[in-house]
Short mmCIF file of C-alpha atoms in Angstrom, two decimals:
data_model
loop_
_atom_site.label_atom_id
_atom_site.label_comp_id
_atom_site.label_asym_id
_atom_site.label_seq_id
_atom_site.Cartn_x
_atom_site.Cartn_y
_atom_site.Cartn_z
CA UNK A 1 42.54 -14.29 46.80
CA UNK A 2 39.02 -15.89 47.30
CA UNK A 3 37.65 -12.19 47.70
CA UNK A 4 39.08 -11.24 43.96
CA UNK A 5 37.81 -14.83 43.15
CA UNK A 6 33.86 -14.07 44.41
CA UNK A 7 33.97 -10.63 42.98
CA UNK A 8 34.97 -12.39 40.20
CA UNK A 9 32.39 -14.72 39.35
CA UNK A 10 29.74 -11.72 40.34
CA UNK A 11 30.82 -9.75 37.80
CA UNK A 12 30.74 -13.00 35.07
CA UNK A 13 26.94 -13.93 36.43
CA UNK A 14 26.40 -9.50 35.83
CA UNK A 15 27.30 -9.88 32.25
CA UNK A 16 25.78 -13.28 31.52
CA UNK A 17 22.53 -11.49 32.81
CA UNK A 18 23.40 -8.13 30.65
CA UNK A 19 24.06 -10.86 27.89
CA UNK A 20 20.98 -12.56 27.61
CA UNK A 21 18.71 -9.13 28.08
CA UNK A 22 20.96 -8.28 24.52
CA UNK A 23 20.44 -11.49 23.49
CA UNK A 24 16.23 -11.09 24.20
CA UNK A 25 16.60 -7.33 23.13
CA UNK A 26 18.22 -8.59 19.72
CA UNK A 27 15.22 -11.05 19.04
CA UNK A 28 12.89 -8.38 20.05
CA UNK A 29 14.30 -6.19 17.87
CA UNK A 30 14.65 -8.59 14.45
CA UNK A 31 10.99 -9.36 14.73
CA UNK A 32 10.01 -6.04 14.97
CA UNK A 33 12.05 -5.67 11.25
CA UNK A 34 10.56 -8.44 10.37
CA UNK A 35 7.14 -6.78 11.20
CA UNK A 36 7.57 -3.27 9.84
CA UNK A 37 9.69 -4.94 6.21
CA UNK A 38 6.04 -7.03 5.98
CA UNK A 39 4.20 -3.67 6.49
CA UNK A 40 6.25 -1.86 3.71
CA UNK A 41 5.76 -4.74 1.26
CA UNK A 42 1.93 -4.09 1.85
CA UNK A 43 2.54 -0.72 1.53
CA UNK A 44 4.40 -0.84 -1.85
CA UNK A 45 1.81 -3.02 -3.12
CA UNK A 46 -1.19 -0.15 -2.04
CA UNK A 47 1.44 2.29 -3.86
CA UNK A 48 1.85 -0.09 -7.17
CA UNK A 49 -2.56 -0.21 -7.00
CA UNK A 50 -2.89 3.15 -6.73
CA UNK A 51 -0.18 4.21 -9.39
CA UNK A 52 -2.07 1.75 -11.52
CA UNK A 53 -5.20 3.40 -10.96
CA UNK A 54 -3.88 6.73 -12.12
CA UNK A 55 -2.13 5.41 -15.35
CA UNK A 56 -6.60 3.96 -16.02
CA UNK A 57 -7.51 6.82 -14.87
CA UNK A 58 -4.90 9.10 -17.47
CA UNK A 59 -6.15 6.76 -19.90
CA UNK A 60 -9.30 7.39 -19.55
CA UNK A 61 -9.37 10.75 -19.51
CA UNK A 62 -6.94 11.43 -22.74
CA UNK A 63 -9.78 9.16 -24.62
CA UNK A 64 -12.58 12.04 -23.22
CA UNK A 65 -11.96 14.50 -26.75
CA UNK A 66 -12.19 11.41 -28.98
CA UNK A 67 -15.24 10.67 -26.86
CA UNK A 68 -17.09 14.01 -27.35
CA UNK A 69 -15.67 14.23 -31.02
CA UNK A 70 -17.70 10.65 -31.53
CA UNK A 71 -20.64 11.67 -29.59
CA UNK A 72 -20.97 15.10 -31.85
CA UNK A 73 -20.28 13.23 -35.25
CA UNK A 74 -23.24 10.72 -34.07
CA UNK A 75 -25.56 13.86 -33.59
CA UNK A 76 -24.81 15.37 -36.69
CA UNK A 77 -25.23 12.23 -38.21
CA UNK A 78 -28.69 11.34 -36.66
CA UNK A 79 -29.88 15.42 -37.44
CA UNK A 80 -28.21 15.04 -41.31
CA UNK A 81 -30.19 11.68 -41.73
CA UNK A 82 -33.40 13.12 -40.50
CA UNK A 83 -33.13 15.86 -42.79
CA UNK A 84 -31.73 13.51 -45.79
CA UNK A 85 -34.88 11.22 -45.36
CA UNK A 86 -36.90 14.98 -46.26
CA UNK A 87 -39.73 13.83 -43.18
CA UNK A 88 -42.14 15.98 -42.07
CA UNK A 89 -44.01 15.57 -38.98
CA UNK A 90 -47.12 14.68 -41.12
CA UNK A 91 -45.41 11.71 -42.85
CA UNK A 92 -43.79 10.63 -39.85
CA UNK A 93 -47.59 11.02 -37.77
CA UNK A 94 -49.31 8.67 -41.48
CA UNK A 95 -46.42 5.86 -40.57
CA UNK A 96 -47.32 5.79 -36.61
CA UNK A 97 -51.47 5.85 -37.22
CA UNK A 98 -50.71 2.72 -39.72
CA UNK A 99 -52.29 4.80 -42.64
CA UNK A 100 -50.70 4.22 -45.66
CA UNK A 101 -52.10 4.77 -49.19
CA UNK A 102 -51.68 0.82 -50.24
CA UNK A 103 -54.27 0.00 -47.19
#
């Protein structure tokens, strides 16, 4: 009877040891969760940067034709003036020399 009753209590000290390496191996694990659930919540706010990035970047380039269209209109619009005003390169040399017929 006190043989069953040693054997006994070994095998209750056994599991209160296995119990407590659970017990560390549980801890262990719920701060590594903890960890890696802080590393995706960095990660999904990289993501939400760079999928904002791309929706500027879209942006930008849909506005490139209005761009060029607004760039060519100003050209035309700076060669129609200098042909509206009817200079020549002599009239445009008498207003750089100063020379002007009321002087």
């Amino acid at each position: 009877m006190f043989k069953k009753f040693v054997e006994t209590e070994k095998r209750i000290v056994a599991a209160k040891r296995k119990l407590e390496i659970l017990d560390q191996t549980e801890w262990m694990l719920r701060e590594r969760i903890i960890e890696v659930d802080m590393e995706i919540a960095s990660v999904k706010r990289k993501i939400a940067k760079i999928d904002q990035e791309i929706i500027n970047i879209t942006k930008v380039f849909a506005r490139i034709p209005k761009i060029e269209r607004d760039i060519r209109k100003l050209n035309l619009g700076i060669i129609s003036s200098m042909r509206g005003n009817g200079k020549t390169k002599e009239g445009s040399d008498d207003e750089s020399t100063g020379s002007s017929p009321d002087s």
